[in-house]
PDB file of C-alpha atoms in Angstrom:
ATOM      1  CA  MET A 110     -30.218-153.857 -90.805  1.00 50.00           C
ATOM      2  CA  GLY A 111     -29.077-155.509 -87.556  1.00 54.00           C
ATOM      3  CA  ILE A 112     -29.213-152.277 -85.540  1.00 60.00           C
ATOM      4  CA  ASP A 113     -30.502-152.280 -81.982  1.00 68.00           C
ATOM      5  CA  VAL A 114     -33.290-149.716 -81.769  1.00 70.00           C
ATOM      6  CA  ALA A 115     -33.001-149.381 -77.993  1.00 77.00           C
ATOM      7  CA  MET A 116     -29.281-148.609 -78.245  1.00 79.00           C
ATOM      8  CA  VAL A 117     -29.895-146.001 -80.944  1.00 77.00           C
ATOM      9  CA  ALA A 118     -32.651-144.386 -78.865  1.00 80.00           C
ATOM     10  CA  THR A 119     -30.375-144.342 -75.821  1.00 84.00           C
ATOM     11  CA  LEU A 120     -27.575-142.679 -77.787  1.00 85.00           C
ATOM     12  CA  MET A 121     -29.963-140.079 -79.189  1.00 85.00           C
ATOM     13  CA  ALA A 122     -31.324-139.322 -75.710  1.00 88.00           C
ATOM     14  CA  ALA A 123     -27.779-138.986 -74.351  1.00 89.00           C
ATOM     15  CA  THR A 124     -26.835-136.682 -77.214  1.00 90.00           C
ATOM     16  CA  ALA A 125     -29.913-134.523 -76.638  1.00 89.00           C
ATOM     17  CA  THR A 126     -29.159-134.297 -72.912  1.00 91.00           C
ATOM     18  CA  PHE A 127     -25.564-133.317 -73.613  1.00 90.00           C
ATOM     19  CA  ALA A 128     -26.727-130.659 -76.101  1.00 90.00           C
ATOM     20  CA  VAL A 129     -29.113-129.205 -73.510  1.00 90.00           C
ATOM     21  CA  LEU A 130     -26.311-129.049 -70.915  1.00 89.00           C
ATOM     22  CA  VAL A 131     -23.998-127.355 -73.406  1.00 87.00           C
ATOM     23  CA  ALA A 132     -26.713-124.825 -74.294  1.00 85.00           C
ATOM     24  CA  ILE A 133     -27.305-124.040 -70.610  1.00 88.00           C
ATOM     25  CA  TYR A 134     -23.568-123.635 -70.031  1.00 81.00           C
ATOM     26  CA  ALA A 135     -23.203-121.367 -73.075  1.00 77.00           C
ATOM     27  CA  ALA A 136     -26.155-119.231 -71.959  1.00 74.00           C
ATOM     28  CA  THR A 137     -24.926-118.836 -68.387  1.00 76.00           C
ATOM     29  CA  THR A 138     -21.267-118.126 -69.214  1.00 71.00           C
ATOM     30  CA  VAL A 139     -21.553-115.321 -71.764  1.00 58.00           C
ATOM     31  CA  LYS A 140     -18.312-113.352 -72.014  1.00 60.00           C
ATOM     32  CA  ASP A 141     -17.665-109.920 -73.394  1.00 58.00           C
ATOM     33  CA  PRO A 142     -15.824-110.319 -76.730  1.00 56.00           C
ATOM     34  CA  MET A 143     -14.495-106.772 -76.618  1.00 58.00           C
ATOM     35  CA  ALA A 144     -11.763-107.593 -74.077  1.00 61.00           C
ATOM     36  CA  LYS A 145     -10.467-110.445 -76.218  1.00 62.00           C
ATOM     37  CA  ARG A 146     -10.507-108.287 -79.350  1.00 62.00           C
ATOM     38  CA  VAL A 147      -8.678-105.419 -77.664  1.00 62.00           C
ATOM     39  CA  LYS A 148      -6.052-107.834 -76.347  1.00 67.00           C
ATOM     40  CA  ALA A 149      -5.504-109.341 -79.817  1.00 66.00           C
ATOM     41  CA  LEU A 150      -5.222-105.905 -81.431  1.00 66.00           C
ATOM     42  CA  ASN A 151      -2.767-104.732 -78.793  1.00 68.00           C
ATOM     43  CA  GLU A 152      -0.655-107.825 -79.399  1.00 70.00           C
ATOM     44  CA  ARG A 153      -0.622-107.120 -83.131  1.00 65.00           C
ATOM     45  CA  ARG A 154       0.344-103.489 -82.457  1.00 66.00           C
ATOM     46  CA  GLU A 155       3.209-104.629 -80.249  1.00 70.00           C
ATOM     47  CA  GLN A 156       4.352-107.107 -82.891  1.00 66.00           C
ATOM     48  CA  LEU A 157       4.459-104.400 -85.554  1.00 64.00           C
ATOM     49  CA  LYS A 158       6.218-102.033 -83.174  1.00 63.00           C
ATOM     50  CA  ALA A 159       8.760-104.736 -82.315  1.00 64.00           C
ATOM     51  CA  GLY A 160       9.300-105.400 -86.003  1.00 60.00           C
ATOM     52  CA  ILE A 161      10.255-101.770 -86.507  1.00 52.00           C
ATOM     53  CA  VAL A 162      12.323-101.214 -83.373  1.00 50.00           C
ATOM     54  CA  ALA A 163      13.818-104.556 -82.321  1.00 48.00           C
ATOM     55  CA  SER A 164      16.481-106.520 -84.136  1.00 43.00           C
ATOM     56  CA  THR A 165      15.846-109.760 -85.982  1.00 43.00           C
ATOM     57  CA  SER A 166      17.655-111.968 -83.465  1.00 46.00           C
ATOM     58  CA  LYS A 167      15.725-110.442 -80.582  1.00 46.00           C
ATOM     59  CA  ARG A 168      12.407-111.017 -82.343  1.00 45.00           C
ATOM     60  CA  ARG A 169      13.280-114.637 -82.988  1.00 46.00           C
ATOM     61  CA  ARG A 170      14.272-115.129 -79.364  1.00 47.00           C
ATOM     62  CA  ASN A 171      10.981-113.619 -78.121  1.00 46.00           C
ATOM     63  CA  ILE A 172       8.938-115.754 -80.476  1.00 42.00           C
ATOM     64  CA  SER A 173      10.765-118.944 -79.467  1.00 43.00           C
ATOM     65  CA  ASN A 174      10.280-118.192 -75.761  1.00 45.00           C
ATOM     66  CA  LYS A 175       6.608-117.453 -76.230  1.00 47.00           C
ATOM     67  CA  ASN A 176       5.646-120.517 -78.286  1.00 59.00           C
ATOM     68  CA  GLU A 177       7.435-123.470 -76.741  1.00 65.00           C
ATOM     69  CA  VAL A 178       4.669-125.968 -77.548  1.00 61.00           C
ATOM     70  CA  ALA A 179       4.620-124.942 -81.192  1.00 62.00           C
ATOM     71  CA  ASP A 180       8.395-125.259 -81.355  1.00 66.00           C
ATOM     72  CA  LYS A 181       8.248-128.786 -79.958  1.00 69.00           C
ATOM     73  CA  VAL A 182       5.613-129.777 -82.490  1.00 66.00           C
ATOM     74  CA  ARG A 183       7.627-128.148 -85.258  1.00 65.00           C
ATOM     75  CA  SER A 184      10.784-130.020 -84.299  1.00 70.00           C
ATOM     76  CA  LEU A 185       8.870-133.317 -84.132  1.00 65.00           C
ATOM     77  CA  LEU A 186       7.343-132.809 -87.579  1.00 64.00           C
ATOM     78  CA  GLY A 187      10.728-131.769 -88.925  1.00 66.00           C
ATOM     79  CA  SER A 188      12.350-134.922 -87.583  1.00 64.00           C
ATOM     80  CA  LEU A 189       9.642-136.988 -89.283  1.00 59.00           C
ATOM     81  CA  LYS A 190      10.242-135.046 -92.540  1.00 62.00           C
ATOM     82  CA  MET A 191       6.564-134.171 -92.809  1.00 61.00           C
ATOM     83  CA  LEU A 192       6.917-130.385 -92.725  1.00 65.00           C
ATOM     84  CA  GLN A 193       6.564-128.629 -96.076  1.00 70.00           C
ATOM     85  CA  ALA A 194       6.659-124.880 -96.550  1.00 74.00           C
ATOM     86  CA  SER A 195       3.602-124.806 -98.825  1.00 78.00           C
ATOM     87  CA  GLN A 196       1.609-126.889 -96.369  1.00 79.00           C
ATOM     88  CA  VAL A 197       2.526-124.583 -93.461  1.00 80.00           C
ATOM     89  CA  GLU A 198       1.652-121.452 -95.449  1.00 84.00           C
ATOM     90  CA  LYS A 199      -1.703-122.920 -96.436  1.00 86.00           C
ATOM     91  CA  ALA A 200      -2.531-123.820 -92.833  1.00 86.00           C
ATOM     92  CA  GLN A 201      -1.464-120.368 -91.625  1.00 85.00           C
ATOM     93  CA  LYS A 202      -3.675-118.696 -94.209  1.00 87.00           C
ATOM     94  CA  LYS A 203      -6.668-120.797 -93.155  1.00 90.00           C
ATOM     95  CA  LEU A 204      -6.034-119.916 -89.511  1.00 89.00           C
ATOM     96  CA  MET A 205      -5.998-116.210 -90.371  1.00 88.00           C
ATOM     97  CA  GLN A 206      -9.234-116.565 -92.321  1.00 89.00           C
ATOM     98  CA  ALA A 207     -10.786-118.351 -89.339  1.00 88.00           C
ATOM     99  CA  GLY A 208      -9.880-115.437 -87.054  1.00 85.00           C
ATOM    100  CA  ILE A 209      -7.006-117.206 -85.247  1.00 85.00           C
ATOM    101  CA  ARG A 210      -4.058-114.828 -85.115  1.00 80.00           C
ATOM    102  CA  SER A 211      -1.342-117.224 -83.939  1.00 77.00           C
ATOM    103  CA  LYS A 212       0.465-118.581 -86.980  1.00 74.00           C
ATOM    104  CA  ASP A 213       2.299-121.145 -84.866  1.00 75.00           C
ATOM    105  CA  LEU A 214      -0.933-123.099 -84.455  1.00 80.00           C
ATOM    106  CA  ALA A 215      -0.472-124.213 -88.064  1.00 80.00           C
ATOM    107  CA  PHE A 216       2.022-126.798 -86.820  1.00 79.00           C
ATOM    108  CA  VAL A 217      -0.583-128.019 -84.320  1.00 82.00           C
ATOM    109  CA  VAL A 218      -3.137-128.434 -87.135  1.00 84.00           C
ATOM    110  CA  ILE A 219      -0.650-130.431 -89.223  1.00 82.00           C
ATOM    111  CA  PHE A 220       0.258-132.500 -86.172  1.00 82.00           C
ATOM    112  CA  ALA A 221      -3.449-133.189 -85.511  1.00 86.00           C
ATOM    113  CA  ARG A 222      -3.830-134.553 -89.048  1.00 86.00           C
ATOM    114  CA  LEU A 223      -1.057-137.029 -88.240  1.00 83.00           C
ATOM    115  CA  VAL A 224      -2.091-138.016 -84.712  1.00 86.00           C
ATOM    116  CA  LEU A 225      -5.891-138.190 -84.896  1.00 90.00           C
ATOM    117  CA  PRO A 226      -6.099-140.972 -87.529  1.00 90.00           C
ATOM    118  CA  ILE A 227      -3.547-143.028 -85.603  1.00 89.00           C
ATOM    119  CA  VAL A 228      -5.257-142.635 -82.224  1.00 91.00           C
ATOM    120  CA  ILE A 229      -8.905-142.830 -83.283  1.00 91.00           C
ATOM    121  CA  GLY A 230      -8.227-145.437 -85.972  1.00 89.00           C
ATOM    122  CA  SER A 231      -6.350-147.661 -83.505  1.00 91.00           C
ATOM    123  CA  ILE A 232      -9.166-147.417 -80.963  1.00 92.00           C
ATOM    124  CA  VAL A 233     -11.811-148.304 -83.550  1.00 91.00           C
ATOM    125  CA  ILE A 234      -9.767-151.179 -85.015  1.00 90.00           C
ATOM    126  CA  VAL A 235      -9.099-152.675 -81.587  1.00 90.00           C
ATOM    127  CA  GLY A 236     -12.718-152.248 -80.537  1.00 90.00           C
ATOM    128  CA  VAL A 237     -14.271-153.642 -83.722  1.00 88.00           C
ATOM    129  CA  TYR A 238     -11.914-156.515 -84.538  1.00 87.00           C
ATOM    130  CA  PHE A 239     -10.484-157.509 -81.147  1.00 86.00           C
ATOM    131  CA  LEU A 240     -13.015-156.446 -78.499  1.00 86.00           C
ATOM    132  CA  ASP A 241     -15.978-157.341 -80.746  1.00 82.00           C
ATOM    133  CA  TRP A 242     -18.008-154.176 -80.137  1.00 85.00           C
ATOM    134  CA  PHE A 243     -20.642-154.946 -82.776  1.00 84.00           C
ATOM    135  CA  PRO A 244     -20.875-158.752 -83.024  1.00 83.00           C
ATOM    136  CA  GLU A 245     -23.994-158.670 -85.199  1.00 85.00           C
ATOM    137  CA  TRP A 246     -22.367-156.502 -87.863  1.00 85.00           C
ATOM    138  CA  GLY A 247     -21.011-158.036 -91.051  1.00 86.00           C
ATOM    139  CA  PRO A 248     -17.506-157.493 -92.454  1.00 87.00           C
ATOM    140  CA  ILE A 249     -18.675-154.729 -94.809  1.00 90.00           C
ATOM    141  CA  LYS A 250     -20.160-152.658 -91.975  1.00 89.00           C
ATOM    142  CA  ARG A 251     -17.067-153.118 -89.835  1.00 88.00           C
ATOM    143  CA  TYR A 252     -14.783-152.100 -92.677  1.00 90.00           C
ATOM    144  CA  GLY A 253     -16.983-149.074 -93.372  1.00 91.00           C
ATOM    145  CA  LEU A 254     -16.798-148.017 -89.720  1.00 90.00           C
ATOM    146  CA  VAL A 255     -13.006-148.315 -89.643  1.00 90.00           C
ATOM    147  CA  ALA A 256     -12.533-146.520 -92.965  1.00 92.00           C
ATOM    148  CA  GLY A 257     -14.982-143.791 -91.990  1.00 92.00           C
ATOM    149  CA  SER A 258     -13.233-143.212 -88.654  1.00 91.00           C
ATOM    150  CA  LEU A 259      -9.821-142.950 -90.357  1.00 91.00           C
ATOM    151  CA  ILE A 260     -11.017-140.561 -93.062  1.00 93.00           C
ATOM    152  CA  GLY A 261     -13.124-138.517 -90.660  1.00 92.00           C
ATOM    153  CA  SER A 262     -10.331-138.138 -88.115  1.00 91.00           C
ATOM    154  CA  TYR A 263      -7.905-137.050 -90.854  1.00 90.00           C
ATOM    155  CA  LYS A 264     -10.351-134.492 -92.251  1.00 91.00           C
ATOM    156  CA  ALA A 265     -11.568-133.276 -88.831  1.00 91.00           C
ATOM    157  CA  PRO A 266      -9.051-130.359 -88.454  1.00 90.00           C
ATOM    158  CA  ASP A 267      -9.742-129.155 -92.008  1.00 91.00           C
ATOM    159  CA  LEU A 268     -13.499-129.413 -91.518  1.00 92.00           C
ATOM    160  CA  TRP A 269     -13.247-127.497 -88.244  1.00 91.00           C
ATOM    161  CA  LEU A 270     -11.230-124.738 -89.904  1.00 91.00           C
ATOM    162  CA  LYS A 271     -13.550-124.628 -92.906  1.00 92.00           C
ATOM    163  CA  ASN A 272     -16.587-124.283 -90.646  1.00 93.00           C
ATOM    164  CA  LYS A 273     -15.006-121.381 -88.763  1.00 92.00           C
ATOM    165  CA  ILE A 274     -13.964-119.717 -92.028  1.00 93.00           C
ATOM    166  CA  ASN A 275     -17.476-119.979 -93.469  1.00 92.00           C
ATOM    167  CA  LYS A 276     -19.084-118.561 -90.325  1.00 92.00           C
ATOM    168  CA  ARG A 277     -16.637-115.672 -90.182  1.00 91.00           C
ATOM    169  CA  SER A 278     -16.964-114.942 -93.905  1.00 91.00           C
ATOM    170  CA  ASN A 279     -20.767-114.884 -93.690  1.00 90.00           C
ATOM    171  CA  ALA A 280     -20.616-112.542 -90.698  1.00 90.00           C
ATOM    172  CA  VAL A 281     -18.252-110.203 -92.577  1.00 91.00           C
ATOM    173  CA  ARG A 282     -20.444-110.335 -95.704  1.00 89.00           C
ATOM    174  CA  LYS A 283     -23.491-109.152 -93.769  1.00 87.00           C
ATOM    175  CA  GLY A 284     -21.805-106.036 -92.432  1.00 88.00           C
ATOM    176  CA  LEU A 285     -19.725-105.068 -95.465  1.00 89.00           C
ATOM    177  CA  PRO A 286     -22.307-102.732 -97.134  1.00 88.00           C
ATOM    178  CA  ASP A 287     -22.818-100.792 -93.887  1.00 89.00           C
ATOM    179  CA  ALA A 288     -19.056-100.571 -93.390  1.00 90.00           C
ATOM    180  CA  LEU A 289     -18.582 -99.177 -96.897  1.00 89.00           C
ATOM    181  CA  ASP A 290     -21.288 -96.564 -96.283  1.00 89.00           C
ATOM    182  CA  LEU A 291     -19.480 -95.456 -93.147  1.00 91.00           C
ATOM    183  CA  LEU A 292     -16.196 -95.372 -95.051  1.00 90.00           C
ATOM    184  CA  VAL A 293     -17.828 -93.105 -97.643  1.00 90.00           C
ATOM    185  CA  ILE A 294     -19.018 -90.756 -94.897  1.00 91.00           C
ATOM    186  CA  CYS A 295     -15.565 -90.726 -93.282  1.00 90.00           C
ATOM    187  CA  ALA A 296     -13.850 -90.090 -96.644  1.00 86.00           C
ATOM    188  CA  GLU A 297     -16.202 -87.213 -97.463  1.00 87.00           C
ATOM    189  CA  ALA A 298     -15.603 -85.775 -93.979  1.00 88.00           C
ATOM    190  CA  GLY A 299     -11.891 -85.522 -94.737  1.00 85.00           C
ATOM    191  CA  LEU A 300     -10.508 -88.337 -92.598  1.00 86.00           C
ATOM    192  CA  THR A 301      -7.446 -90.253 -93.723  1.00 86.00           C
ATOM    193  CA  VAL A 302      -7.751 -93.888 -94.731  1.00 87.00           C
ATOM    194  CA  ASP A 303      -6.325 -95.331 -91.517  1.00 87.00           C
ATOM    195  CA  ALA A 304      -8.441 -92.962 -89.381  1.00 90.00           C
ATOM    196  CA  ALA A 305     -11.533 -93.912 -91.427  1.00 90.00           C
ATOM    197  CA  PHE A 306     -10.892 -97.622 -90.883  1.00 91.00           C
ATOM    198  CA  ASN A 307     -10.397 -97.032 -87.160  1.00 90.00           C
ATOM    199  CA  ARG A 308     -13.627 -95.026 -86.915  1.00 91.00           C
ATOM    200  CA  VAL A 309     -15.627 -97.643 -88.798  1.00 91.00           C
ATOM    201  CA  ALA A 310     -14.172-100.373 -86.582  1.00 90.00           C
ATOM    202  CA  ARG A 311     -15.346 -98.523 -83.474  1.00 89.00           C
ATOM    203  CA  GLU A 312     -18.814 -97.900 -84.872  1.00 89.00           C
ATOM    204  CA  LEU A 313     -19.388-101.464 -86.114  1.00 87.00           C
ATOM    205  CA  GLY A 314     -17.529-103.246 -83.319  1.00 83.00           C
ATOM    206  CA  LYS A 315     -20.635-104.456 -81.492  1.00 83.00           C
ATOM    207  CA  ALA A 316     -22.980-104.980 -84.435  1.00 85.00           C
ATOM    208  CA  TYR A 317     -20.407-106.837 -86.560  1.00 89.00           C
ATOM    209  CA  PRO A 318     -17.485-107.802 -84.293  1.00 88.00           C
ATOM    210  CA  GLU A 319     -15.649-109.834 -86.941  1.00 88.00           C
ATOM    211  CA  LEU A 320     -15.648-106.978 -89.444  1.00 89.00           C
ATOM    212  CA  GLY A 321     -14.754-104.451 -86.764  1.00 88.00           C
ATOM    213  CA  ASP A 322     -11.834-106.620 -85.714  1.00 88.00           C
ATOM    214  CA  GLU A 323     -10.484-106.834 -89.257  1.00 90.00           C
ATOM    215  CA  PHE A 324     -10.892-103.099 -89.898  1.00 90.00           C
ATOM    216  CA  ALA A 325      -9.179-102.226 -86.608  1.00 89.00           C
ATOM    217  CA  LEU A 326      -6.271-104.503 -87.475  1.00 89.00           C
ATOM    218  CA  THR A 327      -6.043-102.914 -90.938  1.00 90.00           C
ATOM    219  CA  SER A 328      -5.963 -99.464 -89.341  1.00 89.00           C
ATOM    220  CA  ILE A 329      -3.076-100.544 -87.089  1.00 88.00           C
ATOM    221  CA  GLU A 330      -1.141-101.995 -90.033  1.00 88.00           C
ATOM    222  CA  LEU A 331      -1.720 -98.840 -92.097  1.00 87.00           C
ATOM    223  CA  GLY A 332      -0.141 -96.834 -89.304  1.00 85.00           C
ATOM    224  CA  PHE A 333       2.886 -99.089 -88.799  1.00 83.00           C
ATOM    225  CA  LEU A 334       3.754-100.764 -92.103  1.00 83.00           C
ATOM    226  CA  THR A 335       5.934 -98.867 -94.529  1.00 81.00           C
ATOM    227  CA  ASP A 336       4.034-100.183 -97.561  1.00 84.00           C
ATOM    228  CA  ARG A 337       0.331 -99.363 -97.315  1.00 86.00           C
ATOM    229  CA  ARG A 338      -0.393-101.815-100.128  1.00 89.00           C
ATOM    230  CA  SER A 339       0.733-104.659 -97.840  1.00 89.00           C
ATOM    231  CA  ALA A 340      -1.863-103.658 -95.238  1.00 89.00           C
ATOM    232  CA  PHE A 341      -4.674-103.863 -97.791  1.00 90.00           C
ATOM    233  CA  GLU A 342      -3.382-107.159 -99.165  1.00 91.00           C
ATOM    234  CA  ASN A 343      -3.272-108.580 -95.634  1.00 90.00           C
ATOM    235  CA  LEU A 344      -6.942-107.659 -95.257  1.00 90.00           C
ATOM    236  CA  ALA A 345      -7.787-109.579 -98.441  1.00 90.00           C
ATOM    237  CA  ASN A 346      -5.777-112.596 -97.247  1.00 90.00           C
ATOM    238  CA  ARG A 347      -7.475-112.649 -93.832  1.00 90.00           C
ATOM    239  CA  ILE A 348     -11.013-112.701 -95.256  1.00 90.00           C
ATOM    240  CA  ASP A 349     -12.073-115.355 -97.762  1.00 86.00           C
ATOM    241  CA  LEU A 350     -14.496-113.188 -99.750  1.00 88.00           C
ATOM    242  CA  ASP A 351     -14.428-111.911-103.310  1.00 88.00           C
ATOM    243  CA  ALA A 352     -16.235-108.765-102.171  1.00 87.00           C
ATOM    244  CA  VAL A 353     -13.409-107.873 -99.791  1.00 90.00           C
ATOM    245  CA  ARG A 354     -10.869-108.485-102.527  1.00 90.00           C
ATOM    246  CA  GLY A 355     -12.805-106.047-104.715  1.00 88.00           C
ATOM    247  CA  VAL A 356     -12.745-103.439-101.956  1.00 89.00           C
ATOM    248  CA  VAL A 357      -9.016-103.977-101.459  1.00 90.00           C
ATOM    249  CA  THR A 358      -8.369-103.589-105.188  1.00 90.00           C
ATOM    250  CA  THR A 359     -10.342-100.346-105.163  1.00 87.00           C
ATOM    251  CA  MET A 360      -8.400 -99.028-102.164  1.00 87.00           C
ATOM    252  CA  ILE A 361      -5.070 -99.889-103.791  1.00 89.00           C
ATOM    253  CA  GLN A 362      -6.055 -98.173-107.049  1.00 87.00           C
ATOM    254  CA  THR A 363      -7.199 -95.037-105.257  1.00 85.00           C
ATOM    255  CA  GLU A 364      -3.920 -94.947-103.307  1.00 82.00           C
ATOM    256  CA  LYS A 365      -1.901 -95.409-106.494  1.00 83.00           C
ATOM    257  CA  TYR A 366      -3.718 -93.168-108.974  1.00 83.00           C
ATOM    258  CA  GLY A 367      -5.376 -90.655-106.635  1.00 79.00           C
ATOM    259  CA  THR A 368      -8.909 -91.328-107.831  1.00 79.00           C
ATOM    260  CA  PRO A 369     -11.857 -90.236-105.624  1.00 83.00           C
ATOM    261  CA  LEU A 370     -12.329 -92.812-102.889  1.00 81.00           C
ATOM    262  CA  ALA A 371     -15.865 -91.840-101.844  1.00 84.00           C
ATOM    263  CA  SER A 372     -17.450 -92.332-105.261  1.00 84.00           C
ATOM    264  CA  ALA A 373     -15.838 -95.743-105.802  1.00 83.00           C
ATOM    265  CA  LEU A 374     -16.859 -96.970-102.350  1.00 84.00           C
ATOM    266  CA  ARG A 375     -20.401 -95.677-102.855  1.00 87.00           C
ATOM    267  CA  VAL A 376     -20.782 -97.770-106.007  1.00 86.00           C
ATOM    268  CA  LEU A 377     -19.397-100.849-104.244  1.00 85.00           C
ATOM    269  CA  ALA A 378     -21.702-100.337-101.251  1.00 84.00           C
ATOM    270  CA  ALA A 379     -24.773-100.151-103.499  1.00 86.00           C
ATOM    271  CA  GLU A 380     -23.674-103.272-105.357  1.00 86.00           C
ATOM    272  CA  PHE A 381     -23.064-105.274-102.188  1.00 84.00           C
ATOM    273  CA  ARG A 382     -26.392-104.153-100.735  1.00 85.00           C
ATOM    274  CA  ASN A 383     -28.190-105.374-103.857  1.00 88.00           C
ATOM    275  CA  GLU A 384     -26.374-108.702-103.574  1.00 85.00           C
ATOM    276  CA  ARG A 385     -27.434-109.006 -99.927  1.00 82.00           C
ATOM    277  CA  MET A 386     -31.052-108.349-100.885  1.00 87.00           C
ATOM    278  CA  MET A 387     -30.864-110.911-103.692  1.00 89.00           C
ATOM    279  CA  ARG A 388     -29.490-113.539-101.277  1.00 85.00           C
ATOM    280  CA  ALA A 389     -32.340-112.820 -98.859  1.00 85.00           C
ATOM    281  CA  GLU A 390     -34.898-113.169-101.657  1.00 89.00           C
ATOM    282  CA  GLU A 391     -33.263-116.415-102.769  1.00 88.00           C
ATOM    283  CA  LYS A 392     -33.535-117.860 -99.251  1.00 86.00           C
ATOM    284  CA  ALA A 393     -37.178-116.789 -99.065  1.00 87.00           C
ATOM    285  CA  ALA A 394     -37.889-118.464-102.414  1.00 88.00           C
ATOM    286  CA  ARG A 395     -36.282-121.728-101.217  1.00 87.00           C
ATOM    287  CA  LEU A 396     -38.276-121.778 -97.996  1.00 86.00           C
ATOM    288  CA  PRO A 397     -41.426-123.579 -99.327  1.00 86.00           C
ATOM    289  CA  ALA A 398     -39.351-126.413-100.800  1.00 86.00           C
ATOM    290  CA  ILE A 399     -37.302-126.742 -97.613  1.00 86.00           C
ATOM    291  CA  MET A 400     -40.419-126.817 -95.410  1.00 86.00           C
ATOM    292  CA  THR A 401     -42.091-129.590 -97.435  1.00 87.00           C
ATOM    293  CA  ILE A 402     -40.345-132.517 -95.713  1.00 87.00           C
ATOM    294  CA  PRO A 403     -40.793-131.221 -92.122  1.00 84.00           C
ATOM    295  CA  LEU A 404     -44.412-130.463 -92.973  1.00 86.00           C
ATOM    296  CA  ILE A 405     -45.043-134.014 -94.158  1.00 86.00           C
ATOM    297  CA  LEU A 406     -43.107-135.755 -91.391  1.00 85.00           C
ATOM    298  CA  PHE A 407     -43.998-133.703 -88.307  1.00 85.00           C
ATOM    299  CA  ILE A 408     -46.853-131.252 -88.844  1.00 85.00           C
ATOM    300  CA  LEU A 409     -49.355-133.202 -90.962  1.00 85.00           C
ATOM    301  CA  PRO A 410     -49.391-136.364 -88.763  1.00 84.00           C
ATOM    302  CA  VAL A 411     -50.066-134.263 -85.666  1.00 85.00           C
ATOM    303  CA  LEU A 412     -52.767-132.369 -87.538  1.00 86.00           C
ATOM    304  CA  PHE A 413     -54.426-135.621 -88.624  1.00 84.00           C
ATOM    305  CA  VAL A 414     -54.335-136.947 -85.075  1.00 84.00           C
ATOM    306  CA  VAL A 415     -55.919-133.779 -83.706  1.00 86.00           C
ATOM    307  CA  ILE A 416     -58.626-133.665 -86.372  1.00 87.00           C
ATOM    308  CA  LEU A 417     -59.420-137.346 -86.838  1.00 84.00           C
ATOM    309  CA  GLY A 418     -58.620-138.531 -83.304  1.00 82.00           C
ATOM    310  CA  PRO A 419     -61.906-137.509 -81.647  1.00 84.00           C
ATOM    311  CA  ALA A 420     -63.938-138.801 -84.601  1.00 82.00           C
ATOM    312  CA  SER A 421     -62.186-142.174 -84.569  1.00 82.00           C
ATOM    313  CA  CYS A 422     -62.648-142.489 -80.797  1.00 81.00           C
ATOM    314  CA  SER A 423     -66.330-141.691 -81.149  1.00 83.00           C
ATOM    315  CA  ILE A 424     -66.775-144.236 -83.954  1.00 82.00           C
ATOM    316  CA  SER A 425     -64.971-146.966 -82.008  1.00 80.00           C
ATOM    317  CA  ASP A 426     -67.054-146.288 -78.896  1.00 79.00           C
ATOM    318  CA  ASN A 427     -70.297-146.541 -80.892  1.00 80.00           C
ATOM    319  CA  LEU A 428     -69.199-149.763 -82.597  1.00 77.00           C
ATOM    320  CA  PHE A 429     -68.196-151.469 -79.343  1.00 73.00           C
ATOM    321  CA  ARG A 430     -71.362-150.215 -77.592  1.00 69.00           C
ATOM    322  CA  ASN A 431     -73.590-151.703 -80.254  1.00 59.00           C
TER     323      ASN A 431
END
């Protein structure tokens, strides 16, 4: 294949060393997520309060003073005629689903899609074709490296957002049945919907911080927004899960028709708990097939060396002695 084994081994060793340093840094610099969550919720409360009290021109002036970098990026994209409303709304929705509250970062994501292919692609093209980084490579490998760097750098912001959305959605999915059980208890105790969401957010804040964050934000919006339906719809837009959309639909129907909330949430909680158990059983059933390749590549050779090693050494000693 024309690949230097020593160079590949050196790169793998450097990557492993860097991963160990990152792990040590992450373990020694653990921060309390509660302070960050409280700060974000307070900012959202102030935004809703400002939307009710302040005038439109004042809100626009505060937003423009607060997000100067985003405004510069927005003006640059607008001058290049690369800013579309649908594209901005899609990026803002993905940012919300990833747990990033600032909608102005959508312009940064769009700008990264434009800049990263130019920067990384230019570096790779200059290095491969002008600086002759890989002289032993053929034209097909060089073209593949350049094309892969361009495509990968263009897709990197979307892949990063998708990874964060999947992690956050999985974390919310794990705690949703417990949250619905607590909502049932709060509803049967006579609490209002916004008070029930606030109570559940406090109870599940440390066990499931992502779900507690979303429920606390929903409680704030229920207290400030004039249309309670908008608060529930915002919850469904912030979490990319069909289960949450089902809960939101149930909450909207109970608000509209006055149906019992506790009984509907109890049925949903039982259904989501059964789904969680089925997913766990599915993972357990896939485990033997997943472990086959590591067993063959790593465990069996070591086992053969341990079992047959002493016997082979003894046989070789007897042969050479005779």
